[in-house]
Amino acid sequence: MTASVDLSSYRDQHFKGSRTDQERLLRGTSTLYVGNLSFYTTEEQLYELFGRAGDVKRIVMGLDKFRKTPCGFCFVEYFSRDDSEMCMRYINGTRLDDRIVRTDWDAGFIEGRQYGRGKSGGQVRDEYRTDYDSGRGGYGKIVQQKILPKLP
């Protein structure tokens, strides 16, 4: 590929290393973070969609830290940077399970990152969401706690 796909301004706050190290890894990575997935999207669906951009090395599903169920994100690792760039160009922003998929560069998957970082075990964004989203378990966790009666 001649021109590289631009890096986003988002940076993983838990990255172990300097900002310069992270930038360097992001410019050469073939791993993508994929967000805004339905909790019901399967690995098979992800392989089918992301395989259209190139040869997928592996997909690591994001899981709720406590329940070990899908929580709306994954990591897709391609064999080559060119294939991951194709994905960023052509698959980012497409629809899967009635949701607009968001892809972003990732410095590389490290064991443990597949678990949600929210207090409830899932995604932090889902805890603060105030709208109803059937593909992501209904209302956000904070709203659910306010509208659902507490069990004794």
Short mmCIF file of N, CA and C in Angstrom, two decimals:
data_model
loop_
_atom_site.label_atom_id
_atom_site.label_comp_id
_atom_site.label_asym_id
_atom_site.label_seq_id
_atom_site.Cartn_x
_atom_site.Cartn_y
_atom_site.Cartn_z
N MET A 1 0.85 -1.17 0.00
CA MET A 1 0.00 0.00 0.00
C MET A 1 0.90 1.24 0.00
N THR A 2 0.44 2.25 -0.65
CA THR A 2 1.25 3.47 -0.72
C THR A 2 0.99 4.41 0.44
N ALA A 3 -0.26 4.70 0.72
CA ALA A 3 -0.59 5.65 1.80
C ALA A 3 -1.17 4.88 2.98
N SER A 4 -0.70 5.18 4.16
CA SER A 4 -1.18 4.53 5.37
C SER A 4 -2.47 5.19 5.84
N VAL A 5 -3.34 4.39 6.47
CA VAL A 5 -4.56 4.92 7.04
C VAL A 5 -4.17 5.68 8.31
N ASP A 6 -4.71 6.88 8.48
CA ASP A 6 -4.36 7.73 9.63
C ASP A 6 -4.68 7.06 10.96
N LEU A 7 -3.89 7.38 11.96
CA LEU A 7 -4.13 6.90 13.31
C LEU A 7 -5.15 7.81 13.98
N SER A 8 -5.97 7.22 14.83
CA SER A 8 -6.94 8.04 15.56
C SER A 8 -6.24 8.72 16.73
N SER A 9 -6.94 9.59 17.40
CA SER A 9 -6.37 10.28 18.56
C SER A 9 -6.51 9.44 19.83
N TYR A 10 -7.31 8.36 19.80
CA TYR A 10 -7.49 7.52 20.98
C TYR A 10 -6.21 6.75 21.29
N ARG A 11 -5.85 6.67 22.55
CA ARG A 11 -4.72 5.87 23.00
C ARG A 11 -5.14 5.06 24.21
N ASP A 12 -4.69 3.81 24.27
CA ASP A 12 -4.97 2.92 25.38
C ASP A 12 -4.25 3.45 26.62
N GLN A 13 -5.01 3.86 27.62
CA GLN A 13 -4.44 4.45 28.83
C GLN A 13 -3.70 3.42 29.68
N HIS A 14 -3.92 2.14 29.43
CA HIS A 14 -3.27 1.08 30.20
C HIS A 14 -2.02 0.55 29.50
N PHE A 15 -1.61 1.18 28.41
CA PHE A 15 -0.43 0.74 27.65
C PHE A 15 0.81 0.81 28.54
N LYS A 16 1.57 -0.26 28.55
CA LYS A 16 2.80 -0.31 29.35
C LYS A 16 3.96 0.16 28.48
N GLY A 17 4.34 1.40 28.59
CA GLY A 17 5.42 1.98 27.79
C GLY A 17 5.16 3.45 27.56
N SER A 18 6.06 4.09 26.84
CA SER A 18 5.93 5.52 26.58
C SER A 18 4.95 5.78 25.44
N ARG A 19 4.53 7.02 25.34
CA ARG A 19 3.65 7.46 24.25
C ARG A 19 4.34 7.23 22.90
N THR A 20 5.65 7.47 22.84
CA THR A 20 6.43 7.25 21.62
C THR A 20 6.44 5.79 21.23
N ASP A 21 6.61 4.90 22.22
CA ASP A 21 6.58 3.46 21.96
C ASP A 21 5.22 3.05 21.39
N GLN A 22 4.17 3.59 21.99
CA GLN A 22 2.82 3.26 21.55
C GLN A 22 2.59 3.74 20.11
N GLU A 23 3.00 4.95 19.79
CA GLU A 23 2.86 5.49 18.43
C GLU A 23 3.59 4.61 17.42
N ARG A 24 4.80 4.20 17.77
CA ARG A 24 5.60 3.37 16.87
C ARG A 24 4.89 2.03 16.60
N LEU A 25 4.38 1.42 17.65
CA LEU A 25 3.67 0.15 17.49
C LEU A 25 2.40 0.33 16.66
N LEU A 26 1.66 1.41 16.88
CA LEU A 26 0.43 1.66 16.14
C LEU A 26 0.69 1.85 14.64
N ARG A 27 1.83 2.43 14.30
CA ARG A 27 2.15 2.65 12.88
C ARG A 27 2.54 1.37 12.14
N GLY A 28 2.89 0.32 12.89
CA GLY A 28 3.30 -0.92 12.23
C GLY A 28 2.42 -2.11 12.52
N THR A 29 1.39 -1.91 13.35
CA THR A 29 0.57 -3.03 13.80
C THR A 29 -0.32 -3.60 12.69
N SER A 30 -0.69 -4.86 12.86
CA SER A 30 -1.69 -5.47 11.98
C SER A 30 -2.89 -5.92 12.83
N THR A 31 -2.98 -5.37 14.04
CA THR A 31 -4.08 -5.68 14.96
C THR A 31 -5.01 -4.49 15.06
N LEU A 32 -6.31 -4.78 15.05
CA LEU A 32 -7.33 -3.74 15.16
C LEU A 32 -8.22 -4.00 16.37
N TYR A 33 -8.63 -2.92 17.00
CA TYR A 33 -9.68 -2.97 18.02
C TYR A 33 -10.98 -2.75 17.27
N VAL A 34 -11.98 -3.55 17.55
CA VAL A 34 -13.29 -3.41 16.91
C VAL A 34 -14.32 -3.19 18.00
N GLY A 35 -15.04 -2.07 17.92
CA GLY A 35 -16.04 -1.75 18.93
C GLY A 35 -17.42 -1.61 18.36
N ASN A 36 -18.38 -1.42 19.26
CA ASN A 36 -19.80 -1.25 18.95
C ASN A 36 -20.42 -2.52 18.38
N LEU A 37 -19.93 -3.67 18.82
CA LEU A 37 -20.51 -4.94 18.39
C LEU A 37 -21.73 -5.26 19.25
N SER A 38 -22.65 -6.01 18.67
CA SER A 38 -23.76 -6.54 19.44
C SER A 38 -23.22 -7.60 20.40
N PHE A 39 -23.86 -7.76 21.53
CA PHE A 39 -23.45 -8.81 22.46
C PHE A 39 -23.75 -10.20 21.88
N TYR A 40 -24.50 -10.23 20.80
CA TYR A 40 -24.92 -11.49 20.20
C TYR A 40 -24.14 -11.84 18.93
N THR A 41 -23.22 -11.00 18.52
CA THR A 41 -22.39 -11.27 17.34
C THR A 41 -21.45 -12.42 17.66
N THR A 42 -21.34 -13.36 16.70
CA THR A 42 -20.51 -14.55 16.92
C THR A 42 -19.13 -14.39 16.28
N GLU A 43 -18.20 -15.22 16.73
CA GLU A 43 -16.86 -15.23 16.14
C GLU A 43 -16.93 -15.58 14.65
N GLU A 44 -17.83 -16.49 14.31
CA GLU A 44 -17.98 -16.89 12.91
C GLU A 44 -18.39 -15.71 12.04
N GLN A 45 -19.31 -14.89 12.53
CA GLN A 45 -19.73 -13.70 11.79
C GLN A 45 -18.55 -12.74 11.61
N LEU A 46 -17.74 -12.60 12.65
CA LEU A 46 -16.59 -11.71 12.59
C LEU A 46 -15.56 -12.21 11.58
N TYR A 47 -15.27 -13.51 11.59
CA TYR A 47 -14.32 -14.07 10.61
C TYR A 47 -14.83 -13.85 9.19
N GLU A 48 -16.14 -14.02 9.00
CA GLU A 48 -16.72 -13.83 7.66
C GLU A 48 -16.57 -12.38 7.20
N LEU A 49 -16.92 -11.42 8.06
CA LEU A 49 -16.84 -10.01 7.67
C LEU A 49 -15.40 -9.56 7.50
N PHE A 50 -14.57 -9.78 8.50
CA PHE A 50 -13.21 -9.25 8.46
C PHE A 50 -12.31 -10.01 7.49
N GLY A 51 -12.69 -11.23 7.17
CA GLY A 51 -11.95 -12.00 6.17
C GLY A 51 -12.08 -11.42 4.77
N ARG A 52 -13.04 -10.56 4.55
CA ARG A 52 -13.21 -9.91 3.25
C ARG A 52 -12.09 -8.92 2.95
N ALA A 53 -11.43 -8.44 4.01
CA ALA A 53 -10.35 -7.46 3.83
C ALA A 53 -8.99 -8.15 3.67
N GLY A 54 -8.87 -9.39 4.11
CA GLY A 54 -7.60 -10.10 4.03
C GLY A 54 -7.59 -11.32 4.92
N ASP A 55 -6.43 -11.93 5.05
CA ASP A 55 -6.29 -13.15 5.84
C ASP A 55 -6.21 -12.82 7.32
N VAL A 56 -7.22 -13.28 8.06
CA VAL A 56 -7.30 -13.03 9.50
C VAL A 56 -6.46 -14.08 10.23
N LYS A 57 -5.55 -13.62 11.06
CA LYS A 57 -4.72 -14.52 11.86
C LYS A 57 -5.52 -15.05 13.05
N ARG A 58 -6.18 -14.14 13.77
CA ARG A 58 -7.03 -14.56 14.88
C ARG A 58 -7.96 -13.43 15.29
N ILE A 59 -9.03 -13.83 15.96
CA ILE A 59 -9.98 -12.88 16.55
C ILE A 59 -10.08 -13.22 18.02
N VAL A 60 -9.97 -12.20 18.86
CA VAL A 60 -10.11 -12.38 20.31
C VAL A 60 -11.34 -11.60 20.74
N MET A 61 -12.36 -12.32 21.18
CA MET A 61 -13.61 -11.69 21.61
C MET A 61 -13.42 -10.98 22.93
N GLY A 62 -14.02 -9.78 23.06
CA GLY A 62 -14.05 -9.07 24.33
C GLY A 62 -15.10 -9.70 25.22
N LEU A 63 -14.74 -9.95 26.46
CA LEU A 63 -15.64 -10.64 27.38
C LEU A 63 -15.88 -9.82 28.64
N ASP A 64 -17.08 -9.98 29.19
CA ASP A 64 -17.38 -9.41 30.48
C ASP A 64 -16.43 -10.06 31.49
N LYS A 65 -15.77 -9.25 32.27
CA LYS A 65 -14.74 -9.72 33.21
C LYS A 65 -15.27 -10.75 34.20
N PHE A 66 -16.53 -10.62 34.59
CA PHE A 66 -17.09 -11.50 35.62
C PHE A 66 -17.90 -12.65 35.03
N ARG A 67 -18.74 -12.37 34.05
CA ARG A 67 -19.62 -13.39 33.49
C ARG A 67 -19.01 -14.16 32.33
N LYS A 68 -17.91 -13.65 31.77
CA LYS A 68 -17.21 -14.28 30.62
C LYS A 68 -18.13 -14.43 29.41
N THR A 69 -19.01 -13.43 29.22
CA THR A 69 -19.89 -13.39 28.06
C THR A 69 -19.45 -12.23 27.17
N PRO A 70 -19.75 -12.26 25.85
CA PRO A 70 -19.35 -11.16 24.96
C PRO A 70 -19.87 -9.82 25.47
N CYS A 71 -19.02 -8.78 25.34
CA CYS A 71 -19.45 -7.47 25.85
C CYS A 71 -19.23 -6.35 24.83
N GLY A 72 -19.26 -6.67 23.53
CA GLY A 72 -19.35 -5.62 22.53
C GLY A 72 -18.08 -5.16 21.85
N PHE A 73 -16.97 -5.88 22.02
CA PHE A 73 -15.75 -5.52 21.30
C PHE A 73 -14.93 -6.77 21.01
N CYS A 74 -13.94 -6.62 20.16
CA CYS A 74 -13.01 -7.71 19.89
C CYS A 74 -11.71 -7.13 19.33
N PHE A 75 -10.73 -7.97 19.22
CA PHE A 75 -9.47 -7.63 18.56
C PHE A 75 -9.36 -8.52 17.34
N VAL A 76 -9.04 -7.93 16.19
CA VAL A 76 -8.83 -8.69 14.96
C VAL A 76 -7.38 -8.52 14.56
N GLU A 77 -6.68 -9.64 14.46
CA GLU A 77 -5.28 -9.61 14.06
C GLU A 77 -5.14 -10.20 12.67
N TYR A 78 -4.58 -9.42 11.76
CA TYR A 78 -4.33 -9.88 10.39
C TYR A 78 -2.88 -10.35 10.28
N PHE A 79 -2.59 -11.10 9.24
CA PHE A 79 -1.22 -11.53 8.99
C PHE A 79 -0.35 -10.39 8.48
N SER A 80 -0.98 -9.39 7.82
CA SER A 80 -0.18 -8.30 7.26
C SER A 80 -0.80 -6.93 7.56
N ARG A 81 0.04 -5.94 7.58
CA ARG A 81 -0.40 -4.55 7.77
C ARG A 81 -1.31 -4.13 6.61
N ASP A 82 -0.96 -4.55 5.39
CA ASP A 82 -1.78 -4.18 4.22
C ASP A 82 -3.22 -4.65 4.38
N ASP A 83 -3.41 -5.88 4.87
CA ASP A 83 -4.77 -6.38 5.06
C ASP A 83 -5.51 -5.58 6.14
N SER A 84 -4.81 -5.22 7.20
CA SER A 84 -5.46 -4.43 8.25
C SER A 84 -5.82 -3.03 7.74
N GLU A 85 -4.99 -2.46 6.87
CA GLU A 85 -5.32 -1.17 6.26
C GLU A 85 -6.55 -1.28 5.37
N MET A 86 -6.67 -2.39 4.65
CA MET A 86 -7.87 -2.61 3.82
C MET A 86 -9.11 -2.64 4.71
N CYS A 87 -8.99 -3.28 5.84
CA CYS A 87 -10.11 -3.34 6.79
C CYS A 87 -10.48 -1.94 7.26
N MET A 88 -9.48 -1.17 7.64
CA MET A 88 -9.76 0.20 8.12
C MET A 88 -10.45 1.03 7.04
N ARG A 89 -10.07 0.82 5.81
CA ARG A 89 -10.68 1.59 4.70
C ARG A 89 -12.09 1.14 4.37
N TYR A 90 -12.30 -0.18 4.31
CA TYR A 90 -13.54 -0.69 3.74
C TYR A 90 -14.52 -1.32 4.72
N ILE A 91 -14.08 -1.72 5.89
CA ILE A 91 -15.01 -2.37 6.83
C ILE A 91 -15.38 -1.44 7.97
N ASN A 92 -14.49 -0.54 8.38
CA ASN A 92 -14.81 0.44 9.40
C ASN A 92 -16.06 1.22 8.97
N GLY A 93 -17.06 1.26 9.84
CA GLY A 93 -18.28 2.00 9.52
C GLY A 93 -19.35 1.18 8.83
N THR A 94 -19.10 -0.11 8.58
CA THR A 94 -20.13 -0.95 7.96
C THR A 94 -21.05 -1.52 9.05
N ARG A 95 -22.13 -2.12 8.61
CA ARG A 95 -23.16 -2.62 9.53
C ARG A 95 -23.01 -4.14 9.72
N LEU A 96 -23.04 -4.56 10.99
CA LEU A 96 -23.04 -5.98 11.34
C LEU A 96 -24.02 -6.15 12.48
N ASP A 97 -24.98 -7.05 12.34
CA ASP A 97 -26.02 -7.25 13.35
C ASP A 97 -26.73 -5.94 13.70
N ASP A 98 -27.05 -5.16 12.68
CA ASP A 98 -27.76 -3.88 12.85
C ASP A 98 -26.99 -2.86 13.68
N ARG A 99 -25.66 -2.96 13.68
CA ARG A 99 -24.83 -2.01 14.41
C ARG A 99 -23.72 -1.52 13.49
N ILE A 100 -23.34 -0.26 13.63
CA ILE A 100 -22.24 0.30 12.85
C ILE A 100 -20.93 -0.05 13.56
N VAL A 101 -20.12 -0.87 12.90
CA VAL A 101 -18.86 -1.36 13.47
C VAL A 101 -17.80 -0.26 13.42
N ARG A 102 -17.08 -0.08 14.52
CA ARG A 102 -16.01 0.90 14.63
C ARG A 102 -14.69 0.16 14.75
N THR A 103 -13.74 0.43 13.84
CA THR A 103 -12.42 -0.20 13.95
C THR A 103 -11.38 0.88 14.24
N ASP A 104 -10.34 0.48 14.95
CA ASP A 104 -9.26 1.40 15.26
C ASP A 104 -7.98 0.59 15.42
N TRP A 105 -6.85 1.25 15.20
CA TRP A 105 -5.56 0.58 15.35
C TRP A 105 -5.35 0.19 16.80
N ASP A 106 -4.67 -0.93 17.01
CA ASP A 106 -4.34 -1.38 18.35
C ASP A 106 -2.86 -1.74 18.37
N ALA A 107 -2.18 -1.41 19.45
CA ALA A 107 -0.73 -1.63 19.55
C ALA A 107 -0.36 -3.11 19.61
N GLY A 108 -1.35 -3.98 19.73
CA GLY A 108 -1.10 -5.42 19.77
C GLY A 108 -1.79 -6.03 20.97
N PHE A 109 -2.42 -7.15 20.75
CA PHE A 109 -3.17 -7.81 21.81
C PHE A 109 -2.21 -8.43 22.83
N ILE A 110 -2.51 -8.20 24.09
CA ILE A 110 -1.78 -8.82 25.20
C ILE A 110 -2.82 -9.51 26.07
N GLU A 111 -2.53 -10.73 26.50
CA GLU A 111 -3.47 -11.50 27.32
C GLU A 111 -3.97 -10.65 28.49
N GLY A 112 -5.28 -10.71 28.71
CA GLY A 112 -5.92 -9.93 29.77
C GLY A 112 -6.70 -8.75 29.23
N ARG A 113 -6.34 -8.27 28.04
CA ARG A 113 -7.04 -7.11 27.47
C ARG A 113 -8.40 -7.46 26.91
N GLN A 114 -8.72 -8.76 26.84
CA GLN A 114 -10.02 -9.14 26.29
C GLN A 114 -11.16 -8.93 27.29
N TYR A 115 -10.84 -8.54 28.52
CA TYR A 115 -11.88 -8.36 29.51
C TYR A 115 -12.28 -6.90 29.63
N GLY A 116 -13.59 -6.68 29.76
CA GLY A 116 -14.12 -5.33 29.90
C GLY A 116 -13.51 -4.64 31.11
N ARG A 117 -13.36 -3.32 31.03
CA ARG A 117 -12.72 -2.56 32.10
C ARG A 117 -13.70 -1.80 32.97
N GLY A 118 -14.99 -1.98 32.71
CA GLY A 118 -15.99 -1.28 33.52
C GLY A 118 -16.11 -1.90 34.90
N LYS A 119 -16.68 -1.16 35.84
CA LYS A 119 -16.85 -1.65 37.20
C LYS A 119 -17.73 -2.89 37.25
N SER A 120 -18.71 -2.97 36.33
CA SER A 120 -19.62 -4.12 36.31
C SER A 120 -19.04 -5.29 35.52
N GLY A 121 -17.86 -5.12 34.94
CA GLY A 121 -17.22 -6.21 34.20
C GLY A 121 -17.26 -6.04 32.70
N GLY A 122 -18.14 -5.18 32.21
CA GLY A 122 -18.28 -4.96 30.77
C GLY A 122 -17.54 -3.71 30.32
N GLN A 123 -18.05 -3.11 29.25
CA GLN A 123 -17.46 -1.89 28.71
C GLN A 123 -17.83 -0.68 29.56
N VAL A 124 -16.89 0.21 29.74
CA VAL A 124 -17.14 1.44 30.51
C VAL A 124 -18.25 2.25 29.86
N ARG A 125 -18.24 2.34 28.51
CA ARG A 125 -19.28 3.11 27.81
C ARG A 125 -20.67 2.60 28.11
N ASP A 126 -20.82 1.28 28.24
CA ASP A 126 -22.14 0.71 28.48
C ASP A 126 -22.66 1.04 29.87
N GLU A 127 -21.78 1.33 30.80
CA GLU A 127 -22.23 1.68 32.14
C GLU A 127 -22.91 3.04 32.16
N TYR A 128 -22.47 3.95 31.32
CA TYR A 128 -22.99 5.32 31.33
C TYR A 128 -24.05 5.58 30.26
N ARG A 129 -24.32 4.59 29.42
CA ARG A 129 -25.29 4.77 28.34
C ARG A 129 -26.69 4.94 28.92
N THR A 130 -27.44 5.96 28.45
CA THR A 130 -28.78 6.21 28.98
C THR A 130 -29.89 5.76 28.03
N ASP A 131 -29.52 5.39 26.80
CA ASP A 131 -30.53 4.94 25.85
C ASP A 131 -30.72 3.42 25.95
N TYR A 132 -31.84 2.94 25.43
CA TYR A 132 -32.11 1.50 25.40
C TYR A 132 -31.50 0.92 24.14
N ASP A 133 -30.69 -0.11 24.27
CA ASP A 133 -30.04 -0.75 23.13
C ASP A 133 -30.16 -2.26 23.29
N SER A 134 -31.09 -2.86 22.55
CA SER A 134 -31.33 -4.30 22.69
C SER A 134 -30.11 -5.13 22.31
N GLY A 135 -29.29 -4.64 21.39
CA GLY A 135 -28.10 -5.37 20.97
C GLY A 135 -26.99 -5.35 22.00
N ARG A 136 -27.15 -4.49 23.03
CA ARG A 136 -26.10 -4.39 24.06
C ARG A 136 -26.67 -4.55 25.47
N GLY A 137 -27.73 -5.35 25.56
CA GLY A 137 -28.24 -5.71 26.89
C GLY A 137 -29.25 -4.76 27.49
N GLY A 138 -29.85 -3.88 26.71
CA GLY A 138 -30.86 -2.96 27.23
C GLY A 138 -30.29 -1.60 27.58
N TYR A 139 -30.65 -1.10 28.75
CA TYR A 139 -30.14 0.19 29.22
C TYR A 139 -28.73 0.01 29.78
N GLY A 140 -28.02 1.12 29.95
CA GLY A 140 -26.71 1.09 30.58
C GLY A 140 -26.82 0.63 32.03
N LYS A 141 -25.72 0.18 32.61
CA LYS A 141 -25.73 -0.39 33.97
C LYS A 141 -26.21 0.59 35.03
N ILE A 142 -25.84 1.84 34.93
CA ILE A 142 -26.24 2.83 35.94
C ILE A 142 -27.75 3.06 35.87
N VAL A 143 -28.31 3.16 34.66
CA VAL A 143 -29.76 3.34 34.50
C VAL A 143 -30.48 2.09 34.99
N GLN A 144 -29.96 0.90 34.68
CA GLN A 144 -30.59 -0.35 35.13
C GLN A 144 -30.67 -0.40 36.65
N GLN A 145 -29.63 0.05 37.32
CA GLN A 145 -29.62 0.03 38.79
C GLN A 145 -30.67 0.97 39.35
N LYS A 146 -30.97 2.06 38.64
CA LYS A 146 -31.95 3.02 39.13
C LYS A 146 -33.38 2.54 38.89
N ILE A 147 -33.62 1.84 37.75
CA ILE A 147 -35.00 1.46 37.43
C ILE A 147 -35.38 0.06 37.90
N LEU A 148 -34.38 -0.79 38.13
CA LEU A 148 -34.69 -2.14 38.62
C LEU A 148 -34.67 -2.14 40.14
N PRO A 149 -35.68 -2.76 40.75
CA PRO A 149 -35.70 -2.79 42.22
C PRO A 149 -34.52 -3.62 42.74
N LYS A 150 -33.99 -3.17 43.85
CA LYS A 150 -32.88 -3.91 44.51
C LYS A 150 -33.43 -5.18 45.13
N LEU A 151 -32.70 -6.26 44.96
CA LEU A 151 -33.09 -7.52 45.60
C LEU A 151 -32.63 -7.51 47.05
N PRO A 152 -33.46 -8.07 47.96
CA PRO A 152 -33.10 -8.05 49.39
C PRO A 152 -31.86 -8.90 49.67
#
